[in-house]
mmCIF file of C-alpha atoms in Angstrom:
data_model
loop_
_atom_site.group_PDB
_atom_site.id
_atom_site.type_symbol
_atom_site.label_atom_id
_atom_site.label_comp_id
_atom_site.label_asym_id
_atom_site.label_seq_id
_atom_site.Cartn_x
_atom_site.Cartn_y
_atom_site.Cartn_z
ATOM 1 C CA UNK K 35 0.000 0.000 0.000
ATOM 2 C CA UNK K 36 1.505 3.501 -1.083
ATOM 3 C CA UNK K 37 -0.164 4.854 1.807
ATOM 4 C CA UNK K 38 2.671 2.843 4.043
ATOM 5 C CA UNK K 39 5.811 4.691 2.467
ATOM 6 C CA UNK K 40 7.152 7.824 2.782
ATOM 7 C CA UNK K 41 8.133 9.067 -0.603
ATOM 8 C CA UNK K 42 10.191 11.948 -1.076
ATOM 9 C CA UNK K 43 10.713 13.303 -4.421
ATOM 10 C CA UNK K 44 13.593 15.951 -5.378
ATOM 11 C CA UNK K 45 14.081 17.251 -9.211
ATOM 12 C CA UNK K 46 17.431 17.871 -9.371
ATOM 13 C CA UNK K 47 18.026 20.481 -12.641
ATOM 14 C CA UNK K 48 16.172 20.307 -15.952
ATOM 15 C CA UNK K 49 16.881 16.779 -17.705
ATOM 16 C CA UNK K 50 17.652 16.705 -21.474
ATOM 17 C CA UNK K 51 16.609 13.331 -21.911
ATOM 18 C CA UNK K 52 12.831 14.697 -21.065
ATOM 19 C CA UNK K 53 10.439 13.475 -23.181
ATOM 20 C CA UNK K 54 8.690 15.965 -25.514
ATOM 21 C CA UNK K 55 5.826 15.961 -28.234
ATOM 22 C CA UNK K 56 8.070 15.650 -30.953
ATOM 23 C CA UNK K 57 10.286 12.603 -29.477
ATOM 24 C CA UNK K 58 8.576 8.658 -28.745
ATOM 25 C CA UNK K 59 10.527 5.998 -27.546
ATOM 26 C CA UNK K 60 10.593 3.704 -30.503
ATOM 27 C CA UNK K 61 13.457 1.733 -29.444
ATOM 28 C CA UNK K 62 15.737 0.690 -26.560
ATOM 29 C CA UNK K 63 17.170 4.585 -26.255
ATOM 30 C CA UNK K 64 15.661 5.867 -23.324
ATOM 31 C CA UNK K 65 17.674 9.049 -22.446
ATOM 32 C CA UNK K 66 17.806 10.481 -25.332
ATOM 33 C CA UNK K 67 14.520 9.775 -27.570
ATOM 34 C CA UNK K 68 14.812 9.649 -31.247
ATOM 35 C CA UNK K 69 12.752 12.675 -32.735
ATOM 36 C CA UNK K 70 9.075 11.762 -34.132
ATOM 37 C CA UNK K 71 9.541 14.812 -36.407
ATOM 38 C CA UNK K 72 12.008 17.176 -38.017
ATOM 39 C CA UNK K 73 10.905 20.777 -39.178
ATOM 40 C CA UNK K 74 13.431 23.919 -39.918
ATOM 41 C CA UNK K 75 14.416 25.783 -36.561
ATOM 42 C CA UNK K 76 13.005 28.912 -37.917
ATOM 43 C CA UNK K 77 10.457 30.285 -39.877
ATOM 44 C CA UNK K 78 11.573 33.541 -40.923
ATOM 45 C CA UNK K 79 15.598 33.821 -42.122
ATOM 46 C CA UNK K 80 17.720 35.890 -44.487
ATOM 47 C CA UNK K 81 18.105 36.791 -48.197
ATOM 48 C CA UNK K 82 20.745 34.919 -48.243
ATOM 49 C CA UNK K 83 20.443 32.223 -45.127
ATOM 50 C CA UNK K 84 19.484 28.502 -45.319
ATOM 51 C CA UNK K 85 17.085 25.798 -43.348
ATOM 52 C CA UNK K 86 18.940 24.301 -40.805
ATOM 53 C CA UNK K 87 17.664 21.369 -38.762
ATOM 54 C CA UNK K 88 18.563 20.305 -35.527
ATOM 55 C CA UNK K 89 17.770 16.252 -34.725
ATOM 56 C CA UNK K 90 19.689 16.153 -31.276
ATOM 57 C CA UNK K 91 22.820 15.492 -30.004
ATOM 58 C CA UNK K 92 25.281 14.311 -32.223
ATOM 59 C CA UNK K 93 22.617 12.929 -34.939
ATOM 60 C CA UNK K 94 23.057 15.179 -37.428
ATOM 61 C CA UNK K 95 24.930 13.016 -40.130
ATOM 62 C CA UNK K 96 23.012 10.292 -38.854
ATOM 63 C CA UNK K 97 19.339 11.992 -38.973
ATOM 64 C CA UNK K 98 19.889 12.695 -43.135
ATOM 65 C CA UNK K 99 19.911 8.890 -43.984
ATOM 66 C CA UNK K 100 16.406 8.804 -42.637
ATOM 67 C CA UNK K 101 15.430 12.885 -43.396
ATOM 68 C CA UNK K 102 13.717 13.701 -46.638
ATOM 69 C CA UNK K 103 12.548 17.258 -47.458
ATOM 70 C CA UNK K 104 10.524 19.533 -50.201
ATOM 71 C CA UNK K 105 10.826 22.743 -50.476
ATOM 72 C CA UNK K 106 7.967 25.062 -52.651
ATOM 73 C CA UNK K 107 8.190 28.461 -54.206
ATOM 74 C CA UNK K 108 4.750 30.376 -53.626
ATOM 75 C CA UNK K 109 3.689 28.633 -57.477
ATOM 76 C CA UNK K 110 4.261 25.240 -56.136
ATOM 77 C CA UNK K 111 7.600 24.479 -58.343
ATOM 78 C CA UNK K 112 10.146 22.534 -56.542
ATOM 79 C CA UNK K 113 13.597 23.934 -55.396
ATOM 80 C CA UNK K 114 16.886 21.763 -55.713
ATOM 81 C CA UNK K 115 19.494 22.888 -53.364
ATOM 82 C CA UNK K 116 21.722 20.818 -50.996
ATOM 83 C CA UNK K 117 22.838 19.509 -47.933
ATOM 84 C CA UNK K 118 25.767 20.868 -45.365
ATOM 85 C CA UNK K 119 26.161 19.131 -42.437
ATOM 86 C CA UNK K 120 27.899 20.340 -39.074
ATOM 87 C CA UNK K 121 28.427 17.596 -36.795
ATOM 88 C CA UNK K 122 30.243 18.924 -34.238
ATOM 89 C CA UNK K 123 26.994 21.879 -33.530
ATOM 90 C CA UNK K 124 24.449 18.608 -34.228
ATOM 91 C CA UNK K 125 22.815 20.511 -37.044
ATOM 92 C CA UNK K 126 22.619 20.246 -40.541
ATOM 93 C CA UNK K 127 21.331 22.377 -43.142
ATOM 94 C CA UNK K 128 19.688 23.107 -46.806
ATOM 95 C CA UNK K 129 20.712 25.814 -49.398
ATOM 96 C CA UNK K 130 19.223 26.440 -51.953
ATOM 97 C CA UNK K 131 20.611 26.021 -55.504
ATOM 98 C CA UNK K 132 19.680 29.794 -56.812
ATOM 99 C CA UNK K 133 18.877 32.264 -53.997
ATOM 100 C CA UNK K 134 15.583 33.226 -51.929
ATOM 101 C CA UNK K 135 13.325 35.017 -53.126
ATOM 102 C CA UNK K 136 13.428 38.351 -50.560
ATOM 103 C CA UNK K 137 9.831 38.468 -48.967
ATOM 104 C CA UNK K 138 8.759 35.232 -50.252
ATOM 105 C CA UNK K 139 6.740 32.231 -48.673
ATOM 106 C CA UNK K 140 8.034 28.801 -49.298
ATOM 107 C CA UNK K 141 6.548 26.040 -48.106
ATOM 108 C CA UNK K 142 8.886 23.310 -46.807
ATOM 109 C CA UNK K 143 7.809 19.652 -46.863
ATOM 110 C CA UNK K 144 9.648 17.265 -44.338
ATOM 111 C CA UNK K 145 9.467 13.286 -43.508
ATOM 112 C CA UNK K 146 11.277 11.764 -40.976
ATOM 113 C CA UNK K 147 11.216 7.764 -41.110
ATOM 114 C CA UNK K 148 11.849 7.675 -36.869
ATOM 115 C CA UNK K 149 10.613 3.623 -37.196
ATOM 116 C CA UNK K 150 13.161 3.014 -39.867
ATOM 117 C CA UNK K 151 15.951 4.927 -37.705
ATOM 118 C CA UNK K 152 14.842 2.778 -34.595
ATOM 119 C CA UNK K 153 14.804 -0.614 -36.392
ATOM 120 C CA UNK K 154 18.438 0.585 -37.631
ATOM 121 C CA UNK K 155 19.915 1.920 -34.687
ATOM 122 C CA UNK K 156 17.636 -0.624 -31.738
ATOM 123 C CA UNK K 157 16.506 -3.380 -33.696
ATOM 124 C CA UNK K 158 13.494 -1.635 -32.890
ATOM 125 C CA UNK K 159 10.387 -3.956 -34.344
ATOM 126 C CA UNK K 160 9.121 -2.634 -37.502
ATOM 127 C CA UNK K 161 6.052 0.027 -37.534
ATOM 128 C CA UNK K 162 7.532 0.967 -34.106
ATOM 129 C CA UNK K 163 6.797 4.193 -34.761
ATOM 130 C CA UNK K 164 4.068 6.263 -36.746
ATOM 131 C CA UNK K 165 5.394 9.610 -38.194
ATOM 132 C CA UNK K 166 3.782 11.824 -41.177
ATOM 133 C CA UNK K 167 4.883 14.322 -43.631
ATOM 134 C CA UNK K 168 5.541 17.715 -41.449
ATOM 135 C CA UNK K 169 4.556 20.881 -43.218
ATOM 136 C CA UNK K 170 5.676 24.242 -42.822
ATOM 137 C CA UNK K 171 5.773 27.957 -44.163
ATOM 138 C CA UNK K 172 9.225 30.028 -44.260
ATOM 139 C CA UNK K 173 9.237 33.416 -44.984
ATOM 140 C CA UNK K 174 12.051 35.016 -46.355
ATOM 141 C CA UNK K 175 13.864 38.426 -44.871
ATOM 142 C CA UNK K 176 13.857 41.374 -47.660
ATOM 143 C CA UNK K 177 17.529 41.781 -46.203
ATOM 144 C CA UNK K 178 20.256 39.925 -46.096
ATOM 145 C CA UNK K 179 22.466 38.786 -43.307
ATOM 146 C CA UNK K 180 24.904 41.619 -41.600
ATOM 147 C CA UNK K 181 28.811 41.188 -42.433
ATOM 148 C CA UNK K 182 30.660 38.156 -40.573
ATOM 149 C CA UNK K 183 30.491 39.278 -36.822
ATOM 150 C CA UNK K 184 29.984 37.686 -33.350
ATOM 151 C CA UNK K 185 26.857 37.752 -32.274
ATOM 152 C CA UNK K 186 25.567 39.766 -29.225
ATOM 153 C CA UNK K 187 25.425 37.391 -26.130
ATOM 154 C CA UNK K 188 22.571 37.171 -23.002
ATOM 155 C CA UNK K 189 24.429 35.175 -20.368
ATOM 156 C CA UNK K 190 22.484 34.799 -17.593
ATOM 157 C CA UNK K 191 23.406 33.279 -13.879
ATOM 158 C CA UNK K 192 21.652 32.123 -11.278
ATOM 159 C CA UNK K 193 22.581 30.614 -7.524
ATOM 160 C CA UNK K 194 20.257 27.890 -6.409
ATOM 161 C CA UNK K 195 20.633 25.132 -3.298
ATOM 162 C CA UNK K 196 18.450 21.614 -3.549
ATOM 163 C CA UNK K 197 18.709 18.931 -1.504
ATOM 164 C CA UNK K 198 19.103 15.185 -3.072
ATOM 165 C CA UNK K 199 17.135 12.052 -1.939
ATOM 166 C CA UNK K 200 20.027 10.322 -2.678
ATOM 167 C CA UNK K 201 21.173 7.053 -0.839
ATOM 168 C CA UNK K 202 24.571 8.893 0.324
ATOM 169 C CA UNK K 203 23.090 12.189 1.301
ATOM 170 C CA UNK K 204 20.911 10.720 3.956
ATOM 171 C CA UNK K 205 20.852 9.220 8.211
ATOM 172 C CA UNK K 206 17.906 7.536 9.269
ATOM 173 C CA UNK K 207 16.390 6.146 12.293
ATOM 174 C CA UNK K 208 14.189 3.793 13.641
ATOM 175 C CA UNK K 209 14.754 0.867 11.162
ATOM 176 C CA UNK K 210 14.457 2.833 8.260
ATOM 177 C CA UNK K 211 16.665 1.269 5.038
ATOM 178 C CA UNK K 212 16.135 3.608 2.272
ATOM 179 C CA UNK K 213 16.251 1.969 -1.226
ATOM 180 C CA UNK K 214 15.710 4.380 -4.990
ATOM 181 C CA UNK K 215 11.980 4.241 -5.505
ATOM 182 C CA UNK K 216 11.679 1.744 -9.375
ATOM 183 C CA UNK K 217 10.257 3.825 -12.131
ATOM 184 C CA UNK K 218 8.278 1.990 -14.144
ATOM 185 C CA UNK K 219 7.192 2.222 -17.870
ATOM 186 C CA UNK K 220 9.220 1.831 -21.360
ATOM 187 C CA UNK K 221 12.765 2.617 -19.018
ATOM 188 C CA UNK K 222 12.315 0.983 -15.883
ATOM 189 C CA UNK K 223 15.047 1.568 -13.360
ATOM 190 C CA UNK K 224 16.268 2.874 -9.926
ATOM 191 C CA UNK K 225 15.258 7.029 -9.891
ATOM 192 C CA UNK K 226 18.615 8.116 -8.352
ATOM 193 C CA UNK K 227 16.888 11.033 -6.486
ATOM 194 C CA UNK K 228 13.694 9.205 -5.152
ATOM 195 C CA UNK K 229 13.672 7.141 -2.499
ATOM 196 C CA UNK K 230 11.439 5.009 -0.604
ATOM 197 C CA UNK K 231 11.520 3.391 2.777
ATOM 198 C CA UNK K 232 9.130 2.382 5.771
ATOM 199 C CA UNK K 233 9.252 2.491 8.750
ATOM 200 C CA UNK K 234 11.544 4.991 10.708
ATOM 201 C CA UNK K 235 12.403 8.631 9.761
ATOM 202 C CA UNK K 236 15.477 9.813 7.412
ATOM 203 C CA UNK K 237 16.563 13.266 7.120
ATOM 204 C CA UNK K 238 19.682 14.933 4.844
ATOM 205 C CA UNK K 239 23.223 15.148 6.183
ATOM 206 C CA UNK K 240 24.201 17.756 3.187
ATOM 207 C CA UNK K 241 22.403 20.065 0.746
ATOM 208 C CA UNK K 242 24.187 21.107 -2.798
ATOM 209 C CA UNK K 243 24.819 24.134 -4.247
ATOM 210 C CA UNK K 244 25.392 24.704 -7.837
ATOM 211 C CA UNK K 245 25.351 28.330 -10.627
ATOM 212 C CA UNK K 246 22.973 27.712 -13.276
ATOM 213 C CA UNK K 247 24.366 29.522 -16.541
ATOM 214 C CA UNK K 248 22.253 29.808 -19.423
ATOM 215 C CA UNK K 249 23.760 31.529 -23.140
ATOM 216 C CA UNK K 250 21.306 32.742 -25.437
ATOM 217 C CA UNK K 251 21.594 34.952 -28.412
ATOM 218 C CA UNK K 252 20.518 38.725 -28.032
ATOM 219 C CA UNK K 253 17.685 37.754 -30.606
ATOM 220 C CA UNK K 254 16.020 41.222 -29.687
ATOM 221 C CA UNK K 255 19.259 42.881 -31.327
ATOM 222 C CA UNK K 256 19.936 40.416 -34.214
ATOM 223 C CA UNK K 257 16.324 40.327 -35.293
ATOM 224 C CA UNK K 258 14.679 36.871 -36.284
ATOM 225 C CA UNK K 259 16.313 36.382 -39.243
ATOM 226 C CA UNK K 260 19.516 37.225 -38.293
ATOM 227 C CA UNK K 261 19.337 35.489 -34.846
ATOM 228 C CA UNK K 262 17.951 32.082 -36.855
ATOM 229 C CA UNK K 263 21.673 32.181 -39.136
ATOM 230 C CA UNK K 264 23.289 30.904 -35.706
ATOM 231 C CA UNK K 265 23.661 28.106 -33.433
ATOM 232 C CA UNK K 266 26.052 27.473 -30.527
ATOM 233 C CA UNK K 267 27.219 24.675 -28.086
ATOM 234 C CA UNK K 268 29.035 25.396 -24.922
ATOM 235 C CA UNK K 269 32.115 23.733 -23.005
ATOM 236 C CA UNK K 270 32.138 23.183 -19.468
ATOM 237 C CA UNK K 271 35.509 23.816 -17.422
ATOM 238 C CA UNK K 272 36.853 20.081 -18.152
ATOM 239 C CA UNK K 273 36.097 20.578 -21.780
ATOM 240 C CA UNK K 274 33.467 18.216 -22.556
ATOM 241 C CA UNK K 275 30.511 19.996 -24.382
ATOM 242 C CA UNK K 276 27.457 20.492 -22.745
ATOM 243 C CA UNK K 277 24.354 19.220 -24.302
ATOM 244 C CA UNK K 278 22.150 22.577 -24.663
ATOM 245 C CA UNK K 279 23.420 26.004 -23.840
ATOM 246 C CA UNK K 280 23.159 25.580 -19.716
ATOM 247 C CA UNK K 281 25.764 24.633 -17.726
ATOM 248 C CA UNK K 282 25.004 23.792 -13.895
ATOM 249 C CA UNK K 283 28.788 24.713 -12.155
ATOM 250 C CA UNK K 284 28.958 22.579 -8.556
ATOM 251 C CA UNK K 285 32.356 24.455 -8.357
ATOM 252 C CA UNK K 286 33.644 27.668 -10.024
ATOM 253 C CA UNK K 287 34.548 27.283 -13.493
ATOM 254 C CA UNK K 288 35.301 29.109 -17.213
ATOM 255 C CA UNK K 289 33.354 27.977 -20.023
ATOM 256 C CA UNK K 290 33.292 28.287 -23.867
ATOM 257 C CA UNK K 291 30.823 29.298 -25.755
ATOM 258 C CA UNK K 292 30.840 28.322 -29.569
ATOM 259 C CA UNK K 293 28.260 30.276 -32.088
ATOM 260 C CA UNK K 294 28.273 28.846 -35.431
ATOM 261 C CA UNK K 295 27.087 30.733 -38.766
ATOM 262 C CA UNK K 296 25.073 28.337 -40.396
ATOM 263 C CA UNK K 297 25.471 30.302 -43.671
ATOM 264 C CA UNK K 298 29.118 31.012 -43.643
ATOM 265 C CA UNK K 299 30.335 27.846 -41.859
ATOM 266 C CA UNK K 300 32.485 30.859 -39.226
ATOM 267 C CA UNK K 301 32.846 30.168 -35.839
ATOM 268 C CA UNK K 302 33.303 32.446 -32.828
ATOM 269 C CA UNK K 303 34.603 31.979 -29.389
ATOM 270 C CA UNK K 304 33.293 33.374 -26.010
ATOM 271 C CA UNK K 305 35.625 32.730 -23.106
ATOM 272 C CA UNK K 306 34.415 33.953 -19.278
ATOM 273 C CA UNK K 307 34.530 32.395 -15.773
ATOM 274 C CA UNK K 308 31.628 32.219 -13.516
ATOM 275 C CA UNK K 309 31.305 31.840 -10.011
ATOM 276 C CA UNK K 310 34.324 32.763 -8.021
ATOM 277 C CA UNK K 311 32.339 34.915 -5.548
ATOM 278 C CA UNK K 312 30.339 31.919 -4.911
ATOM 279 C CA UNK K 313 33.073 29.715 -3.705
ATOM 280 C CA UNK K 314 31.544 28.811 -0.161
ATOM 281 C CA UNK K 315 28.296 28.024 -1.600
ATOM 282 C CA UNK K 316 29.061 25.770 -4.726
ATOM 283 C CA UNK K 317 29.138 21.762 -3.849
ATOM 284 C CA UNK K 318 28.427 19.720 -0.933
ATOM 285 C CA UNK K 319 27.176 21.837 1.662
ATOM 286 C CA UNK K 320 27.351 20.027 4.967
ATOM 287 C CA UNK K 321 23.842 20.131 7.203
ATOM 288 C CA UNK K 322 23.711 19.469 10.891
ATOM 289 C CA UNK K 323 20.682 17.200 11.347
ATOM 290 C CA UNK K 324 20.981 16.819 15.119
ATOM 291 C CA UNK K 325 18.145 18.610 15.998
ATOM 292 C CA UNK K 326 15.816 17.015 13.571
ATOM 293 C CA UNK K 327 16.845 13.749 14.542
ATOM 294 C CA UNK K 328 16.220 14.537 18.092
ATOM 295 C CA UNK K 329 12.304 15.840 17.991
ATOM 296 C CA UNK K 330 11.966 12.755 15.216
ATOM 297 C CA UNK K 331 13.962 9.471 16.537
ATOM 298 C CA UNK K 332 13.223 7.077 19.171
ATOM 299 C CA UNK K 333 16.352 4.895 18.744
ATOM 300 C CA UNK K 334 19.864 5.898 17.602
ATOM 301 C CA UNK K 335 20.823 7.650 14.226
ATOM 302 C CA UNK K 336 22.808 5.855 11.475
ATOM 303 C CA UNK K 337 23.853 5.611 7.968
ATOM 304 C CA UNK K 338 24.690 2.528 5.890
ATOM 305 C CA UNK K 339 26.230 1.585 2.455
ATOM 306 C CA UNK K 340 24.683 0.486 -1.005
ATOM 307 C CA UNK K 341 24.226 1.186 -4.752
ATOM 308 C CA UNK K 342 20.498 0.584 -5.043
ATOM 309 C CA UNK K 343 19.119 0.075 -1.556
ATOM 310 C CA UNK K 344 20.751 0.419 2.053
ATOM 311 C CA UNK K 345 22.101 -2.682 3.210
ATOM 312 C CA UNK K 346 21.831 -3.186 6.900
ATOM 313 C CA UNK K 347 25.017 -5.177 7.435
ATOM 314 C CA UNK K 348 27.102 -1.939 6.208
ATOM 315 C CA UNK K 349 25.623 0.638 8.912
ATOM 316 C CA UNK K 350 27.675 2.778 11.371
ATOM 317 C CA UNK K 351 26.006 4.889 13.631
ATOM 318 C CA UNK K 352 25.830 8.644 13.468
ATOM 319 C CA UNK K 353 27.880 10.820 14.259
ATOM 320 C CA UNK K 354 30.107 8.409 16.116
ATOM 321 C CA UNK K 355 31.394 5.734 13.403
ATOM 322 C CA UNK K 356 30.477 2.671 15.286
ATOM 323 C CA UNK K 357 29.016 -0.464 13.739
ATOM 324 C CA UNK K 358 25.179 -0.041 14.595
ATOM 325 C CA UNK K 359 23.749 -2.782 15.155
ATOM 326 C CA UNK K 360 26.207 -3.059 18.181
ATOM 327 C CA UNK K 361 27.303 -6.612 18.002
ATOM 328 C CA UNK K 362 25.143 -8.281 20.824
ATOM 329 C CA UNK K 363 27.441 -9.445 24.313
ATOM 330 C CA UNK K 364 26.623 -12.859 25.814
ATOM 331 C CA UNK K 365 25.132 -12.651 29.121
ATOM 332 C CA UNK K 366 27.625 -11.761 32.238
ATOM 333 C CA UNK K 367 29.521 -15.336 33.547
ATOM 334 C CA UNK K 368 28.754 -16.913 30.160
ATOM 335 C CA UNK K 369 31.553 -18.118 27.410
ATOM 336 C CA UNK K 370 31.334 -15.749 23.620
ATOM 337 C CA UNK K 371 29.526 -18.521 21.341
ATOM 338 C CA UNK K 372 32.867 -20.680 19.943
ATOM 339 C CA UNK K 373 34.562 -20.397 23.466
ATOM 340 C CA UNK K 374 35.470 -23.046 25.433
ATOM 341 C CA UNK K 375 35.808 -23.147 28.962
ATOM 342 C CA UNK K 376 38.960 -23.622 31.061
ATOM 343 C CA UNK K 377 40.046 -26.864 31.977
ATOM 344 C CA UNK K 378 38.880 -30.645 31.306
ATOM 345 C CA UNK K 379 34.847 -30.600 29.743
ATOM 346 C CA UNK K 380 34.361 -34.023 31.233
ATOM 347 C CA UNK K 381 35.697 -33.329 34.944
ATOM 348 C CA UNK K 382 32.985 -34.126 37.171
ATOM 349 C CA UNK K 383 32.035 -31.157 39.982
ATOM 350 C CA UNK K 384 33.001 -31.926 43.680
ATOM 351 C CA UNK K 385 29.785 -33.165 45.649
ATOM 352 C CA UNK K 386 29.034 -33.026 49.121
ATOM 353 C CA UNK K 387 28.421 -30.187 51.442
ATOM 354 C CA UNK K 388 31.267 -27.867 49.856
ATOM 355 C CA UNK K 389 30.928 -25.362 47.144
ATOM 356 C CA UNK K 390 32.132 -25.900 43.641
ATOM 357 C CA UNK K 391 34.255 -23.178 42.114
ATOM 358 C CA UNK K 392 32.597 -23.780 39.443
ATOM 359 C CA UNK K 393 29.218 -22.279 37.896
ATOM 360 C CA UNK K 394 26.235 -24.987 38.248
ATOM 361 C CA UNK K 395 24.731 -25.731 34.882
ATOM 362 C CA UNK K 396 21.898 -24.059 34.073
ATOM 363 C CA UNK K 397 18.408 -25.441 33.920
ATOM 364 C CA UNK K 398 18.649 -25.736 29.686
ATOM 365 C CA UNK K 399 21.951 -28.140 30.875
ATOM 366 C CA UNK K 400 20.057 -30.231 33.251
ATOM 367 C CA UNK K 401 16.711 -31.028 30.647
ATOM 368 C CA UNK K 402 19.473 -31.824 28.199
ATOM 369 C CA UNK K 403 21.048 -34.363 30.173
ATOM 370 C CA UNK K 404 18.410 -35.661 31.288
ATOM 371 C CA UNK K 405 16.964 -36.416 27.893
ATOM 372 C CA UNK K 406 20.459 -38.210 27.437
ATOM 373 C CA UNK K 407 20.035 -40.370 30.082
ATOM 374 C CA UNK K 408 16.295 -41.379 28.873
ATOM 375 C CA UNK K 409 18.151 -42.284 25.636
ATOM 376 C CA UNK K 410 20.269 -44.761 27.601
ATOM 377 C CA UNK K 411 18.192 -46.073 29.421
ATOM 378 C CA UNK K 412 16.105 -47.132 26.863
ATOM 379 C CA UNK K 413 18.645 -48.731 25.176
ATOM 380 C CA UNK K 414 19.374 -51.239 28.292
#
C-alpha cells in the first residue's frame, strides 16, 4: 500500500533526456529519444540564409539517412538545393541552388522515417513508430544577413541550493533502510533522487549548491532572421561539451561558448569564468541534522552503504562511526559462542556439602542431560 511509504521526491536540474511531443521511444534509447519529427528551426531567415535542422545530439549526419525534405516556391515548383552538415553543432542544413526570393513564402515539406531509424539503430520492431509528412511555411527576410560578426550574447546566472534524496546524502532512524523508488514504464530503473523506505524517519546530512548559466543569443538585437543564421554549443571547465546552452557549475569554473554561422560555416569563441564569488556556496554543503533527529527518533541515528538500496550489514552509527547494530554481548559469567571453557569438559564437579568453584549448569543443561540419560536407558 503507497499509503505505508514515505516518498520523497527531489528534481534535481532540468533533464535533457525529457520526453517531448516531438520525441517517442521507438526503441531501446531511453535518455535520449529519437525525434518523431524534423521541421526547420526557424520560420523567418535571411536573403541569403538557409534551413537548418537540428535532430539532437550528435545525430546530425546520422538523422539525413532517414530525413527527406521539399521545399515550394509560392507557385508550387520545386527547389533543388543541398545539404551541409555540421556535426560537431548537431545541425545540418539546406541551401538552396539559386537564392531566396526576398519576402517570399516557401513552403517546406519534411518526412522523418523515426521507425526506420529505430529498427536501424535498436533493432526496434518494424512500424515501431508512426510519423507523417511535417509541413511548414518560411518566410524570407527582404535583407540579407549583416557582415561576418559575433553575435551579441545574453548570459544569464543564477545561484540555487536543492537537496538530493540520494542514498549517500541521507541518516535515518528507527529501522528505516532507504532503497531508490523503481520507475516503471518503457525505461524501468532505480530514480537516483527518489527514495522510498518504511518504517523509521530519514533526514539529509548535506544540501548542494550549484550556478545555473544559461547563453542565449541577443535575438532582440539580431532580429529573427539574423538570430535564426546561428547556433552554438558550450564547453564546461573540463572541456566536454554540454548538451544545450546551460551549464550547472557545482564548483567555479570558465566555459566556452561556440556560435556557429550556419550560412558562412564561421565560428566564434566566447571565453568567461563564472562563479568565483560563490566559492563557499558551490558543492556539498554540509547540514547538521541533530536537531531534527532529536524531535523525530526514538532509537539511535545511522547511515549505511549500497548502490540501489541500504544494506543493513554496512551501517555505522551517526555521528560516532560505530558499527550499529552493536554486536550483541553474551550474558555476564557466560563463554562468547565458539569459546570453550577452562580446563577438562568431562571433569565431574566436587559433591558433598562444599561449594564448587565452578558455575552450576543451568536449567537448559540439566533437561538436556536428562533427555540423554532417557536415551540410555532405553537402550538397556
Amino acid at each position: 500500500m503507497t499509503s505505508l511509504f514515505r516518498v520523497v521526491a527531489i528534481v534535481a536540474g532540468l533533464s535533457w533526456a525529457a520526453a517531448r511531443s516531438a520525441e517517442a521511444h521507438c526503441g531501446d534509447e531511453c535518455w535520449n529519444p529519437l525525434p518523431l519529427w524534423l521541421g526547420p528551426t526557424s520560420s523567418e531567415i535571411a536573403a541569403d540564409g538557409v534551413l537548418a535542422f537540428s535532430p539532437g545530439y550528435a545525430r546530425a549526419e546520422r538523422a539525413l539517412e532517414f530525413f527527406t525534405l521539399k521545399v515550394l516556391d509560392a507557385m508550387g515548383e520545386e527547389v533543388s538545393g543541398t545539404f551541409e552538415v555540421y556535426p560537431d553543432f548537431s545541425v545540418f542544413v539546406w541551401r538552396p541552388a539559386q537564392p531566396w526570393s526576398a519576402g517570399a513564402t516557401y513552403t517546406v515539406i519534411t518526412h522523418l522515417d523515426t521507425a526506420a531509424w529505430a529498427t536501424a539503430e535498436y533493432s526496434a520492431p518494424s512500424g515501431a513508430c508512426i510519423t507523417y509528412d511535417q509541413e511548414t511555411q518560411v518566410t524570407i527576410a527582404a535583407e540579407p544577413l549583416p557582415a561576418p560578426a559575433a553575435p551579441p550574447l545574453v548570459v544569464t546566472s543564477e545561484h540555487g541550493v536543492e537537496t538530493w534524496d540520494a542514498l549517500a546524502d541521507l541518516v535515518c532512524c528507527d529501522g528505516a533502510y532507504p532503497e531508490l523508488r523503481q520507475v516503471q514504464g518503457h525505461c524501468p530503473g532505480g530514480d537516483p533522487y527518489r527514495v522510498e523506505y518504511h518504517p523509521g524517519f530519514c533526514t539529509h546530512l548535506r544540501e548542494h549548491g550549484q550556478l545555473a548559466v544559461v547563453y542565449d543569443f541577443d535575438r532582440e538585437a539580431l532580429g529573427a532572421a539574423t538570430a535564426s543564421n546561428f547556433v552554438g554549443r558550450l564547453f564546461g571547465p573540463d572541456e566536454q561539451p554540454w548538451i544545450g546552452a546551460q551549464a550547472n557549475l557545482r564548483a567555479p569554473g570558465c566555459l566556452r561558448f561556440e556560435a556557429l554561422d550556419l550560412a558562412r560555416g564561421e565560428v566564434f569563441v566566447d571565453e568567461r569564468c563564472h562563479g568565483d564569488d560563490l566559492a563557499g556556496a558551490l558543492g556539498p554543503l554540509d547540514l547538521d541534522p541533530t536537531a531534527t533527529l532529536a524531535a523525530s527518533c526514538a532509537g539511535q541515528a545511522y547511515v549505511c552503504e549500497g548502490k540501489n538500496s541500504w544494506d543493513p550489514e554496512q551501517c555505522t552509527t551517526w555521528p560516532d562511526g560505530q558499527v550499529y547494530p552493536a554486536p550483541v554481548a553474551p550474558p555476564e559469567g557466560e563463554s562468547s559462542a565458539g569459546e570453550t571453557a577452562a580446563g577438562d569438559p568431562g571433569e565431574q564437579v566436587e559433591s558433598g556439602g562444599g561449594c564448587s568453584t565452578r558455575e552450576r549448569p543451568g536449567m537448559l543443561a540439566l533437561v538436556a542431560v536428562g533427555g540423554l540419560l532417557r536415551r540410555r536407558r532405553a537402550r538397556r
